[in-house]
Amino acid sequence: MDALAAAQASAPAISTITSHFMLAGTTYKRGAELGFEGLDFYVTGRGGVLGDVDAGVVAAAFVVFEPANVRTQWEKGTAVMSPRDAARAFAACAADWAAAHVPDDLDAARLALLAQQVATSARVAGAPVLAGWRTLDAPTDPAGAAVHHLNALRELRFGLHAACLLGAGLSPVEAVAVKSPGMAPIYGWSELPPVDDALHERWAQAEANTDRAIAHAFEPLTEVERAELVELAGALHAATSA
């Protein structure tokens, strides 16, 4: 399996697996215990790896989120704790989710190693949240490490995909309308534009360009290792999406 094929085949798993911990009720229960309210924990926890920055910087990195909404949540969240501490707490929720959901019969240690190699080799250009996430310590247990490094790949793909969406001529709210209209409230959009064939074509173009943009990160793996990563990530995706 070549690098581009691996990028394409792994996309569903990479895009989806760690979104489960980000949206899990247990994550927001923990956020409430820490003093956050709802999505304030998501914005501050995910964006916290960017450091003590203005909310506009976070909105720039989140791309498809409504900027004013990001500002409200960021400012509320950073009043609870520092961005860096929020990021660590958010990452701990990923580890807790992994412990509860990664199957015992999955070779999580191998998945963690392969995902780490891809994430470490990736260029950070266009993926600021990846750059920040890579500064966090990974869990030492295999399940937690696997999910941690898969989230690095998710942030890589998200950053590059966002750039490709804009390059294809889609606005942030149009991208949400095409791909994830049901997620619009989470992204902070109260109204979505109509979607036509032209927008779908632009989104498909952006997806193909994303695969090409991320393929470089898979180059250090052998063909066999790429296929192995795709298989293991796919198995975890299937197990956690059932």
JSON list of C-alpha atoms in Angstrom, two decimals:
[
{"chain": "A", "resi": 1, "resn": "MET", "atom": "CA", "xyz": [0.00, 0.00, 0.00]},
{"chain": "A", "resi": 2, "resn": "ASP", "atom": "CA", "xyz": [1.53, 3.32, -1.02]},
{"chain": "A", "resi": 3, "resn": "ALA", "atom": "CA", "xyz": [1.35, 6.48, 1.07]},
{"chain": "A", "resi": 4, "resn": "LEU", "atom": "CA", "xyz": [-1.55, 8.05, -0.81]},
{"chain": "A", "resi": 5, "resn": "ALA", "atom": "CA", "xyz": [-3.61, 4.87, -0.63]},
{"chain": "A", "resi": 6, "resn": "ALA", "atom": "CA", "xyz": [-2.91, 4.67, 3.10]},
{"chain": "A", "resi": 7, "resn": "ALA", "atom": "CA", "xyz": [-4.02, 8.27, 3.56]},
{"chain": "A", "resi": 8, "resn": "GLN", "atom": "CA", "xyz": [-7.24, 7.58, 1.71]},
{"chain": "A", "resi": 9, "resn": "ALA", "atom": "CA", "xyz": [-7.99, 4.27, 3.41]},
{"chain": "A", "resi": 10, "resn": "SER", "atom": "CA", "xyz": [-7.29, 5.55, 6.92]},
{"chain": "A", "resi": 11, "resn": "ALA", "atom": "CA", "xyz": [-9.32, 8.74, 6.56]},
{"chain": "A", "resi": 12, "resn": "PRO", "atom": "CA", "xyz": [-12.62, 7.46, 8.01]},
{"chain": "A", "resi": 13, "resn": "ALA", "atom": "CA", "xyz": [-10.93, 6.02, 11.09]},
{"chain": "A", "resi": 14, "resn": "ILE", "atom": "CA", "xyz": [-8.65, 8.99, 11.68]},
{"chain": "A", "resi": 15, "resn": "SER", "atom": "CA", "xyz": [-11.48, 11.48, 11.25]},
{"chain": "A", "resi": 16, "resn": "THR", "atom": "CA", "xyz": [-13.87, 9.64, 13.54]},
{"chain": "A", "resi": 17, "resn": "ILE", "atom": "CA", "xyz": [-12.25, 7.65, 16.35]},
{"chain": "A", "resi": 18, "resn": "THR", "atom": "CA", "xyz": [-11.16, 10.46, 18.63]},
{"chain": "A", "resi": 19, "resn": "SER", "atom": "CA", "xyz": [-14.27, 12.52, 17.94]},
{"chain": "A", "resi": 20, "resn": "HIS", "atom": "CA", "xyz": [-15.97, 10.00, 20.24]},
{"chain": "A", "resi": 21, "resn": "PHE", "atom": "CA", "xyz": [-14.03, 11.11, 23.29]},
{"chain": "A", "resi": 22, "resn": "MET", "atom": "CA", "xyz": [-14.53, 14.76, 22.35]},
{"chain": "A", "resi": 23, "resn": "LEU", "atom": "CA", "xyz": [-18.31, 14.33, 22.37]},
{"chain": "A", "resi": 24, "resn": "ALA", "atom": "CA", "xyz": [-18.62, 11.74, 25.16]},
{"chain": "A", "resi": 25, "resn": "GLY", "atom": "CA", "xyz": [-20.84, 12.50, 28.12]},
{"chain": "A", "resi": 26, "resn": "THR", "atom": "CA", "xyz": [-18.06, 11.39, 30.44]},
{"chain": "A", "resi": 27, "resn": "THR", "atom": "CA", "xyz": [-15.82, 14.11, 29.02]},
{"chain": "A", "resi": 28, "resn": "TYR", "atom": "CA", "xyz": [-18.33, 16.84, 29.82]},
{"chain": "A", "resi": 29, "resn": "LYS", "atom": "CA", "xyz": [-19.06, 15.33, 33.22]},
{"chain": "A", "resi": 30, "resn": "ARG", "atom": "CA", "xyz": [-15.37, 15.71, 33.97]},
{"chain": "A", "resi": 31, "resn": "GLY", "atom": "CA", "xyz": [-15.42, 19.21, 32.53]},
{"chain": "A", "resi": 32, "resn": "ALA", "atom": "CA", "xyz": [-18.27, 20.14, 34.86]},
{"chain": "A", "resi": 33, "resn": "GLU", "atom": "CA", "xyz": [-16.34, 18.73, 37.82]},
{"chain": "A", "resi": 34, "resn": "LEU", "atom": "CA", "xyz": [-13.49, 21.04, 36.87]},
{"chain": "A", "resi": 35, "resn": "GLY", "atom": "CA", "xyz": [-15.80, 24.06, 36.62]},
{"chain": "A", "resi": 36, "resn": "PHE", "atom": "CA", "xyz": [-16.48, 24.23, 32.88]},
{"chain": "A", "resi": 37, "resn": "GLU", "atom": "CA", "xyz": [-19.90, 24.58, 31.28]},
{"chain": "A", "resi": 38, "resn": "GLY", "atom": "CA", "xyz": [-20.64, 22.40, 28.26]},
{"chain": "A", "resi": 39, "resn": "LEU", "atom": "CA", "xyz": [-18.61, 23.13, 25.16]},
{"chain": "A", "resi": 40, "resn": "ASP", "atom": "CA", "xyz": [-16.38, 25.58, 27.00]},
{"chain": "A", "resi": 41, "resn": "PHE", "atom": "CA", "xyz": [-14.36, 22.50, 27.94]},
{"chain": "A", "resi": 42, "resn": "TYR", "atom": "CA", "xyz": [-14.12, 21.38, 24.32]},
{"chain": "A", "resi": 43, "resn": "VAL", "atom": "CA", "xyz": [-12.93, 24.75, 23.06]},
{"chain": "A", "resi": 44, "resn": "THR", "atom": "CA", "xyz": [-10.52, 25.38, 25.92]},
{"chain": "A", "resi": 45, "resn": "GLY", "atom": "CA", "xyz": [-9.33, 21.79, 26.14]},
{"chain": "A", "resi": 46, "resn": "ARG", "atom": "CA", "xyz": [-8.76, 21.27, 22.45]},
{"chain": "A", "resi": 47, "resn": "GLY", "atom": "CA", "xyz": [-7.49, 24.78, 21.82]},
{"chain": "A", "resi": 48, "resn": "GLY", "atom": "CA", "xyz": [-5.45, 24.91, 25.00]},
{"chain": "A", "resi": 49, "resn": "VAL", "atom": "CA", "xyz": [-2.44, 23.38, 23.27]},
{"chain": "A", "resi": 50, "resn": "LEU", "atom": "CA", "xyz": [-2.11, 26.68, 21.39]},
{"chain": "A", "resi": 51, "resn": "GLY", "atom": "CA", "xyz": [-1.20, 28.38, 24.66]},
{"chain": "A", "resi": 52, "resn": "ASP", "atom": "CA", "xyz": [-2.36, 31.58, 26.33]},
{"chain": "A", "resi": 53, "resn": "VAL", "atom": "CA", "xyz": [-3.56, 33.31, 23.19]},
{"chain": "A", "resi": 54, "resn": "ASP", "atom": "CA", "xyz": [-6.40, 35.55, 22.11]},
{"chain": "A", "resi": 55, "resn": "ALA", "atom": "CA", "xyz": [-9.58, 33.75, 21.10]},
{"chain": "A", "resi": 56, "resn": "GLY", "atom": "CA", "xyz": [-9.04, 34.89, 17.53]},
{"chain": "A", "resi": 57, "resn": "VAL", "atom": "CA", "xyz": [-6.03, 32.61, 17.30]},
{"chain": "A", "resi": 58, "resn": "VAL", "atom": "CA", "xyz": [-8.16, 29.65, 18.40]},
{"chain": "A", "resi": 59, "resn": "ALA", "atom": "CA", "xyz": [-10.88, 30.55, 15.91]},
{"chain": "A", "resi": 60, "resn": "ALA", "atom": "CA", "xyz": [-8.25, 30.70, 13.17]},
{"chain": "A", "resi": 61, "resn": "ALA", "atom": "CA", "xyz": [-7.07, 27.19, 14.08]},
{"chain": "A", "resi": 62, "resn": "PHE", "atom": "CA", "xyz": [-10.60, 25.78, 14.39]},
{"chain": "A", "resi": 63, "resn": "VAL", "atom": "CA", "xyz": [-11.49, 27.21, 10.94]},
{"chain": "A", "resi": 64, "resn": "VAL", "atom": "CA", "xyz": [-15.05, 25.89, 10.57]},
{"chain": "A", "resi": 65, "resn": "PHE", "atom": "CA", "xyz": [-16.25, 27.17, 13.96]},
{"chain": "A", "resi": 66, "resn": "GLU", "atom": "CA", "xyz": [-18.13, 30.47, 14.20]},
{"chain": "A", "resi": 67, "resn": "PRO", "atom": "CA", "xyz": [-15.52, 32.93, 15.53]},
{"chain": "A", "resi": 68, "resn": "ALA", "atom": "CA", "xyz": [-17.70, 34.90, 17.96]},
{"chain": "A", "resi": 69, "resn": "ASN", "atom": "CA", "xyz": [-18.90, 31.68, 19.55]},
{"chain": "A", "resi": 70, "resn": "VAL", "atom": "CA", "xyz": [-15.32, 30.48, 19.92]},
{"chain": "A", "resi": 71, "resn": "ARG", "atom": "CA", "xyz": [-14.45, 33.74, 21.66]},
{"chain": "A", "resi": 72, "resn": "THR", "atom": "CA", "xyz": [-17.30, 33.39, 24.14]},
{"chain": "A", "resi": 73, "resn": "GLN", "atom": "CA", "xyz": [-16.40, 29.81, 25.01]},
{"chain": "A", "resi": 74, "resn": "TRP", "atom": "CA", "xyz": [-12.65, 30.44, 25.13]},
{"chain": "A", "resi": 75, "resn": "GLU", "atom": "CA", "xyz": [-12.97, 33.42, 27.43]},
{"chain": "A", "resi": 76, "resn": "LYS", "atom": "CA", "xyz": [-15.32, 31.54, 29.74]},
{"chain": "A", "resi": 77, "resn": "GLY", "atom": "CA", "xyz": [-13.09, 28.47, 29.71]},
{"chain": "A", "resi": 78, "resn": "THR", "atom": "CA", "xyz": [-9.82, 30.26, 30.35]},
{"chain": "A", "resi": 79, "resn": "ALA", "atom": "CA", "xyz": [-11.42, 31.90, 33.37]},
{"chain": "A", "resi": 80, "resn": "VAL", "atom": "CA", "xyz": [-11.70, 28.39, 34.85]},
{"chain": "A", "resi": 81, "resn": "MET", "atom": "CA", "xyz": [-8.08, 27.34, 34.32]},
{"chain": "A", "resi": 82, "resn": "SER", "atom": "CA", "xyz": [-5.09, 28.06, 32.14]},
{"chain": "A", "resi": 83, "resn": "PRO", "atom": "CA", "xyz": [-5.20, 26.84, 28.54]},
{"chain": "A", "resi": 84, "resn": "ARG", "atom": "CA", "xyz": [-2.32, 24.45, 29.14]},
{"chain": "A", "resi": 85, "resn": "ASP", "atom": "CA", "xyz": [-3.99, 22.88, 32.16]},
{"chain": "A", "resi": 86, "resn": "ALA", "atom": "CA", "xyz": [-7.25, 22.59, 30.22]},
{"chain": "A", "resi": 87, "resn": "ALA", "atom": "CA", "xyz": [-5.41, 20.83, 27.40]},
{"chain": "A", "resi": 88, "resn": "ARG", "atom": "CA", "xyz": [-3.93, 18.33, 29.84]},
{"chain": "A", "resi": 89, "resn": "ALA", "atom": "CA", "xyz": [-7.36, 17.71, 31.36]},
{"chain": "A", "resi": 90, "resn": "PHE", "atom": "CA", "xyz": [-8.86, 17.22, 27.90]},
{"chain": "A", "resi": 91, "resn": "ALA", "atom": "CA", "xyz": [-6.09, 14.79, 26.96]},
{"chain": "A", "resi": 92, "resn": "ALA", "atom": "CA", "xyz": [-6.73, 12.89, 30.19]},
{"chain": "A", "resi": 93, "resn": "CYS", "atom": "CA", "xyz": [-10.33, 12.45, 29.06]},
{"chain": "A", "resi": 94, "resn": "ALA", "atom": "CA", "xyz": [-9.02, 10.91, 25.85]},
{"chain": "A", "resi": 95, "resn": "ALA", "atom": "CA", "xyz": [-7.00, 8.43, 27.89]},
{"chain": "A", "resi": 96, "resn": "ASP", "atom": "CA", "xyz": [-10.00, 7.61, 30.08]},
{"chain": "A", "resi": 97, "resn": "TRP", "atom": "CA", "xyz": [-12.15, 7.05, 27.01]},
{"chain": "A", "resi": 98, "resn": "ALA", "atom": "CA", "xyz": [-9.48, 4.80, 25.53]},
{"chain": "A", "resi": 99, "resn": "ALA", "atom": "CA", "xyz": [-9.35, 2.67, 28.67]},
{"chain": "A", "resi": 100, "resn": "ALA", "atom": "CA", "xyz": [-13.09, 2.14, 28.46]},
{"chain": "A", "resi": 101, "resn": "HIS", "atom": "CA", "xyz": [-13.47, 1.60, 24.71]},
{"chain": "A", "resi": 102, "resn": "VAL", "atom": "CA", "xyz": [-10.34, 0.14, 23.10]},
{"chain": "A", "resi": 103, "resn": "PRO", "atom": "CA", "xyz": [-10.96, -3.63, 22.82]},
{"chain": "A", "resi": 104, "resn": "ASP", "atom": "CA", "xyz": [-8.64, -5.92, 24.74]},
{"chain": "A", "resi": 105, "resn": "ASP", "atom": "CA", "xyz": [-8.02, -8.03, 21.65]},
{"chain": "A", "resi": 106, "resn": "LEU", "atom": "CA", "xyz": [-6.79, -5.07, 19.57]},
{"chain": "A", "resi": 107, "resn": "ASP", "atom": "CA", "xyz": [-3.02, -4.72, 19.31]},
{"chain": "A", "resi": 108, "resn": "ALA", "atom": "CA", "xyz": [-3.11, -1.21, 20.74]},
{"chain": "A", "resi": 109, "resn": "ALA", "atom": "CA", "xyz": [0.63, -1.11, 21.32]},
{"chain": "A", "resi": 110, "resn": "ARG", "atom": "CA", "xyz": [1.31, -1.71, 17.65]},
{"chain": "A", "resi": 111, "resn": "LEU", "atom": "CA", "xyz": [-1.33, 0.81, 16.61]},
{"chain": "A", "resi": 112, "resn": "ALA", "atom": "CA", "xyz": [0.18, 3.37, 18.95]},
{"chain": "A", "resi": 113, "resn": "LEU", "atom": "CA", "xyz": [3.66, 2.84, 17.53]},
{"chain": "A", "resi": 114, "resn": "LEU", "atom": "CA", "xyz": [2.58, 3.14, 13.91]},
{"chain": "A", "resi": 115, "resn": "ALA", "atom": "CA", "xyz": [0.34, 6.15, 14.53]},
{"chain": "A", "resi": 116, "resn": "GLN", "atom": "CA", "xyz": [3.12, 7.84, 16.49]},
{"chain": "A", "resi": 117, "resn": "GLN", "atom": "CA", "xyz": [5.55, 7.35, 13.62]},
{"chain": "A", "resi": 118, "resn": "VAL", "atom": "CA", "xyz": [3.14, 8.98, 11.18]},
{"chain": "A", "resi": 119, "resn": "ALA", "atom": "CA", "xyz": [2.27, 11.83, 13.54]},
{"chain": "A", "resi": 120, "resn": "THR", "atom": "CA", "xyz": [5.91, 12.52, 14.36]},
{"chain": "A", "resi": 121, "resn": "SER", "atom": "CA", "xyz": [6.97, 12.57, 10.72]},
{"chain": "A", "resi": 122, "resn": "ALA", "atom": "CA", "xyz": [4.18, 14.92, 9.66]},
{"chain": "A", "resi": 123, "resn": "ARG", "atom": "CA", "xyz": [4.91, 18.50, 8.72]},
{"chain": "A", "resi": 124, "resn": "VAL", "atom": "CA", "xyz": [3.07, 20.86, 11.05]},
{"chain": "A", "resi": 125, "resn": "ALA", "atom": "CA", "xyz": [2.51, 23.51, 8.36]},
{"chain": "A", "resi": 126, "resn": "GLY", "atom": "CA", "xyz": [-1.20, 24.23, 8.25]},
{"chain": "A", "resi": 127, "resn": "ALA", "atom": "CA", "xyz": [-1.93, 22.14, 11.36]},
{"chain": "A", "resi": 128, "resn": "PRO", "atom": "CA", "xyz": [-1.37, 24.32, 14.44]},
{"chain": "A", "resi": 129, "resn": "VAL", "atom": "CA", "xyz": [-3.40, 22.16, 16.81]},
{"chain": "A", "resi": 130, "resn": "LEU", "atom": "CA", "xyz": [-1.31, 19.14, 15.80]},
{"chain": "A", "resi": 131, "resn": "ALA", "atom": "CA", "xyz": [1.82, 21.11, 16.63]},
{"chain": "A", "resi": 132, "resn": "GLY", "atom": "CA", "xyz": [0.41, 21.89, 20.05]},
{"chain": "A", "resi": 133, "resn": "TRP", "atom": "CA", "xyz": [-0.92, 18.38, 20.69]},
{"chain": "A", "resi": 134, "resn": "ARG", "atom": "CA", "xyz": [2.51, 16.91, 20.00]},
{"chain": "A", "resi": 135, "resn": "THR", "atom": "CA", "xyz": [3.90, 18.84, 22.98]},
{"chain": "A", "resi": 136, "resn": "LEU", "atom": "CA", "xyz": [1.67, 16.88, 25.39]},
{"chain": "A", "resi": 137, "resn": "ASP", "atom": "CA", "xyz": [2.97, 13.74, 27.03]},
{"chain": "A", "resi": 138, "resn": "ALA", "atom": "CA", "xyz": [1.39, 10.59, 25.64]},
{"chain": "A", "resi": 139, "resn": "PRO", "atom": "CA", "xyz": [-0.06, 8.03, 28.06]},
{"chain": "A", "resi": 140, "resn": "THR", "atom": "CA", "xyz": [2.17, 5.07, 28.83]},
{"chain": "A", "resi": 141, "resn": "ASP", "atom": "CA", "xyz": [-0.52, 2.42, 28.49]},
{"chain": "A", "resi": 142, "resn": "PRO", "atom": "CA", "xyz": [-1.07, 1.03, 24.95]},
{"chain": "A", "resi": 143, "resn": "ALA", "atom": "CA", "xyz": [-4.75, 1.95, 24.62]},
{"chain": "A", "resi": 144, "resn": "GLY", "atom": "CA", "xyz": [-4.24, 5.50, 25.83]},
{"chain": "A", "resi": 145, "resn": "ALA", "atom": "CA", "xyz": [-1.17, 5.95, 23.65]},
{"chain": "A", "resi": 146, "resn": "ALA", "atom": "CA", "xyz": [-2.99, 4.66, 20.58]},
{"chain": "A", "resi": 147, "resn": "VAL", "atom": "CA", "xyz": [-5.85, 7.11, 21.00]},
{"chain": "A", "resi": 148, "resn": "HIS", "atom": "CA", "xyz": [-3.45, 9.95, 21.83]},
{"chain": "A", "resi": 149, "resn": "HIS", "atom": "CA", "xyz": [-1.45, 9.48, 18.64]},
{"chain": "A", "resi": 150, "resn": "LEU", "atom": "CA", "xyz": [-4.59, 8.92, 16.56]},
{"chain": "A", "resi": 151, "resn": "ASN", "atom": "CA", "xyz": [-5.82, 12.27, 17.79]},
{"chain": "A", "resi": 152, "resn": "ALA", "atom": "CA", "xyz": [-2.58, 13.81, 16.57]},
{"chain": "A", "resi": 153, "resn": "LEU", "atom": "CA", "xyz": [-3.40, 12.38, 13.14]},
{"chain": "A", "resi": 154, "resn": "ARG", "atom": "CA", "xyz": [-6.93, 13.72, 13.40]},
{"chain": "A", "resi": 155, "resn": "GLU", "atom": "CA", "xyz": [-5.60, 17.21, 14.08]},
{"chain": "A", "resi": 156, "resn": "LEU", "atom": "CA", "xyz": [-3.20, 16.82, 11.16]},
{"chain": "A", "resi": 157, "resn": "ARG", "atom": "CA", "xyz": [-5.98, 15.82, 8.82]},
{"chain": "A", "resi": 158, "resn": "PHE", "atom": "CA", "xyz": [-8.31, 18.50, 10.17]},
{"chain": "A", "resi": 159, "resn": "GLY", "atom": "CA", "xyz": [-5.78, 21.28, 9.64]},
{"chain": "A", "resi": 160, "resn": "LEU", "atom": "CA", "xyz": [-4.90, 20.22, 6.11]},
{"chain": "A", "resi": 161, "resn": "HIS", "atom": "CA", "xyz": [-8.53, 19.55, 5.22]},
{"chain": "A", "resi": 162, "resn": "ALA", "atom": "CA", "xyz": [-9.52, 23.00, 6.43]},
{"chain": "A", "resi": 163, "resn": "ALA", "atom": "CA", "xyz": [-6.88, 24.58, 4.22]},
{"chain": "A", "resi": 164, "resn": "CYS", "atom": "CA", "xyz": [-8.05, 22.52, 1.27]},
{"chain": "A", "resi": 165, "resn": "LEU", "atom": "CA", "xyz": [-11.67, 23.50, 1.89]},
{"chain": "A", "resi": 166, "resn": "LEU", "atom": "CA", "xyz": [-10.78, 27.17, 1.78]},
{"chain": "A", "resi": 167, "resn": "GLY", "atom": "CA", "xyz": [-8.58, 26.60, -1.25]},
{"chain": "A", "resi": 168, "resn": "ALA", "atom": "CA", "xyz": [-11.48, 24.94, -3.05]},
{"chain": "A", "resi": 169, "resn": "GLY", "atom": "CA", "xyz": [-13.55, 28.07, -2.56]},
{"chain": "A", "resi": 170, "resn": "LEU", "atom": "CA", "xyz": [-15.73, 26.94, 0.33]},
{"chain": "A", "resi": 171, "resn": "SER", "atom": "CA", "xyz": [-16.38, 29.28, 3.22]},
{"chain": "A", "resi": 172, "resn": "PRO", "atom": "CA", "xyz": [-16.29, 27.77, 6.72]},
{"chain": "A", "resi": 173, "resn": "VAL", "atom": "CA", "xyz": [-20.07, 27.77, 7.07]},
{"chain": "A", "resi": 174, "resn": "GLU", "atom": "CA", "xyz": [-20.49, 26.27, 3.59]},
{"chain": "A", "resi": 175, "resn": "ALA", "atom": "CA", "xyz": [-18.16, 23.44, 4.55]},
{"chain": "A", "resi": 176, "resn": "VAL", "atom": "CA", "xyz": [-20.30, 22.69, 7.59]},
{"chain": "A", "resi": 177, "resn": "ALA", "atom": "CA", "xyz": [-23.47, 22.83, 5.50]},
{"chain": "A", "resi": 178, "resn": "VAL", "atom": "CA", "xyz": [-22.10, 20.30, 3.01]},
{"chain": "A", "resi": 179, "resn": "LYS", "atom": "CA", "xyz": [-20.55, 17.76, 5.35]},
{"chain": "A", "resi": 180, "resn": "SER", "atom": "CA", "xyz": [-21.93, 18.18, 8.87]},
{"chain": "A", "resi": 181, "resn": "PRO", "atom": "CA", "xyz": [-25.17, 20.18, 8.95]},
{"chain": "A", "resi": 182, "resn": "GLY", "atom": "CA", "xyz": [-26.29, 18.32, 12.06]},
{"chain": "A", "resi": 183, "resn": "MET", "atom": "CA", "xyz": [-23.19, 19.58, 13.87]},
{"chain": "A", "resi": 184, "resn": "ALA", "atom": "CA", "xyz": [-23.89, 23.24, 13.07]},
{"chain": "A", "resi": 185, "resn": "PRO", "atom": "CA", "xyz": [-24.99, 24.15, 16.63]},
{"chain": "A", "resi": 186, "resn": "ILE", "atom": "CA", "xyz": [-21.77, 22.69, 18.05]},
{"chain": "A", "resi": 187, "resn": "TYR", "atom": "CA", "xyz": [-19.77, 24.70, 15.53]},
{"chain": "A", "resi": 188, "resn": "GLY", "atom": "CA", "xyz": [-21.73, 27.78, 16.58]},
{"chain": "A", "resi": 189, "resn": "TRP", "atom": "CA", "xyz": [-23.67, 28.39, 13.37]},
{"chain": "A", "resi": 190, "resn": "SER", "atom": "CA", "xyz": [-27.37, 29.25, 13.77]},
{"chain": "A", "resi": 191, "resn": "GLU", "atom": "CA", "xyz": [-28.09, 29.37, 10.03]},
{"chain": "A", "resi": 192, "resn": "LEU", "atom": "CA", "xyz": [-26.67, 27.40, 7.12]},
{"chain": "A", "resi": 193, "resn": "PRO", "atom": "CA", "xyz": [-26.61, 28.36, 3.44]},
{"chain": "A", "resi": 194, "resn": "PRO", "atom": "CA", "xyz": [-28.32, 26.21, 0.80]},
{"chain": "A", "resi": 195, "resn": "VAL", "atom": "CA", "xyz": [-26.18, 23.43, -0.63]},
{"chain": "A", "resi": 196, "resn": "ASP", "atom": "CA", "xyz": [-26.00, 22.71, -4.36]},
{"chain": "A", "resi": 197, "resn": "ASP", "atom": "CA", "xyz": [-24.01, 20.40, -6.61]},
{"chain": "A", "resi": 198, "resn": "ALA", "atom": "CA", "xyz": [-21.25, 22.97, -7.02]},
{"chain": "A", "resi": 199, "resn": "LEU", "atom": "CA", "xyz": [-20.58, 23.00, -3.28]},
{"chain": "A", "resi": 200, "resn": "HIS", "atom": "CA", "xyz": [-20.54, 19.20, -3.17]},
{"chain": "A", "resi": 201, "resn": "GLU", "atom": "CA", "xyz": [-18.02, 19.17, -6.02]},
{"chain": "A", "resi": 202, "resn": "ARG", "atom": "CA", "xyz": [-15.79, 21.66, -4.21]},
{"chain": "A", "resi": 203, "resn": "TRP", "atom": "CA", "xyz": [-15.95, 19.56, -1.06]},
{"chain": "A", "resi": 204, "resn": "ALA", "atom": "CA", "xyz": [-14.99, 16.41, -2.98]},
{"chain": "A", "resi": 205, "resn": "GLN", "atom": "CA", "xyz": [-12.07, 18.29, -4.53]},
{"chain": "A", "resi": 206, "resn": "ALA", "atom": "CA", "xyz": [-10.95, 19.40, -1.06]},
{"chain": "A", "resi": 207, "resn": "GLU", "atom": "CA", "xyz": [-11.16, 15.83, 0.25]},
{"chain": "A", "resi": 208, "resn": "ALA", "atom": "CA", "xyz": [-8.98, 14.53, -2.57]},
{"chain": "A", "resi": 209, "resn": "ASN", "atom": "CA", "xyz": [-6.48, 17.32, -2.02]},
{"chain": "A", "resi": 210, "resn": "THR", "atom": "CA", "xyz": [-6.42, 16.53, 1.71]},
{"chain": "A", "resi": 211, "resn": "ASP", "atom": "CA", "xyz": [-5.42, 12.95, 0.97]},
{"chain": "A", "resi": 212, "resn": "ARG", "atom": "CA", "xyz": [-2.57, 14.20, -1.18]},
{"chain": "A", "resi": 213, "resn": "ALA", "atom": "CA", "xyz": [-1.52, 16.76, 1.42]},
{"chain": "A", "resi": 214, "resn": "ILE", "atom": "CA", "xyz": [-1.37, 14.25, 4.27]},
{"chain": "A", "resi": 215, "resn": "ALA", "atom": "CA", "xyz": [0.23, 11.41, 2.32]},
{"chain": "A", "resi": 216, "resn": "HIS", "atom": "CA", "xyz": [3.76, 12.64, 3.08]},
{"chain": "A", "resi": 217, "resn": "ALA", "atom": "CA", "xyz": [3.32, 11.64, 6.72]},
{"chain": "A", "resi": 218, "resn": "PHE", "atom": "CA", "xyz": [2.87, 7.98, 5.77]},
{"chain": "A", "resi": 219, "resn": "GLU", "atom": "CA", "xyz": [6.08, 7.85, 3.72]},
{"chain": "A", "resi": 220, "resn": "PRO", "atom": "CA", "xyz": [8.36, 6.68, 6.57]},
{"chain": "A", "resi": 221, "resn": "LEU", "atom": "CA", "xyz": [6.31, 3.49, 6.96]},
{"chain": "A", "resi": 222, "resn": "THR", "atom": "CA", "xyz": [6.85, 0.49, 4.73]},
{"chain": "A", "resi": 223, "resn": "GLU", "atom": "CA", "xyz": [4.04, -0.70, 2.50]},
{"chain": "A", "resi": 224, "resn": "VAL", "atom": "CA", "xyz": [3.32, -3.50, 4.96]},
{"chain": "A", "resi": 225, "resn": "GLU", "atom": "CA", "xyz": [3.29, -1.10, 7.91]},
{"chain": "A", "resi": 226, "resn": "ARG", "atom": "CA", "xyz": [0.89, 1.25, 6.13]},
{"chain": "A", "resi": 227, "resn": "ALA", "atom": "CA", "xyz": [-1.51, -1.62, 5.49]},
{"chain": "A", "resi": 228, "resn": "GLU", "atom": "CA", "xyz": [-1.15, -2.68, 9.12]},
{"chain": "A", "resi": 229, "resn": "LEU", "atom": "CA", "xyz": [-1.97, 0.82, 10.36]},
{"chain": "A", "resi": 230, "resn": "VAL", "atom": "CA", "xyz": [-5.01, 1.00, 8.12]},
{"chain": "A", "resi": 231, "resn": "GLU", "atom": "CA", "xyz": [-6.20, -2.40, 9.35]},
{"chain": "A", "resi": 232, "resn": "LEU", "atom": "CA", "xyz": [-5.70, -1.65, 13.05]},
{"chain": "A", "resi": 233, "resn": "ALA", "atom": "CA", "xyz": [-7.23, 1.82, 12.86]},
{"chain": "A", "resi": 234, "resn": "GLY", "atom": "CA", "xyz": [-10.12, 0.42, 10.86]},
{"chain": "A", "resi": 235, "resn": "ALA", "atom": "CA", "xyz": [-10.71, -2.27, 13.48]},
{"chain": "A", "resi": 236, "resn": "LEU", "atom": "CA", "xyz": [-10.79, 0.31, 16.26]},
{"chain": "A", "resi": 237, "resn": "HIS", "atom": "CA", "xyz": [-13.10, 2.49, 14.19]},
{"chain": "A", "resi": 238, "resn": "ALA", "atom": "CA", "xyz": [-15.50, -0.42, 13.70]},
{"chain": "A", "resi": 239, "resn": "ALA", "atom": "CA", "xyz": [-15.37, -1.38, 17.37]},
{"chain": "A", "resi": 240, "resn": "THR", "atom": "CA", "xyz": [-16.06, 2.13, 18.63]},
{"chain": "A", "resi": 241, "resn": "SER", "atom": "CA", "xyz": [-18.71, 3.04, 16.07]},
{"chain": "A", "resi": 242, "resn": "ALA", "atom": "CA", "xyz": [-20.95, 0.01, 16.60]}
]
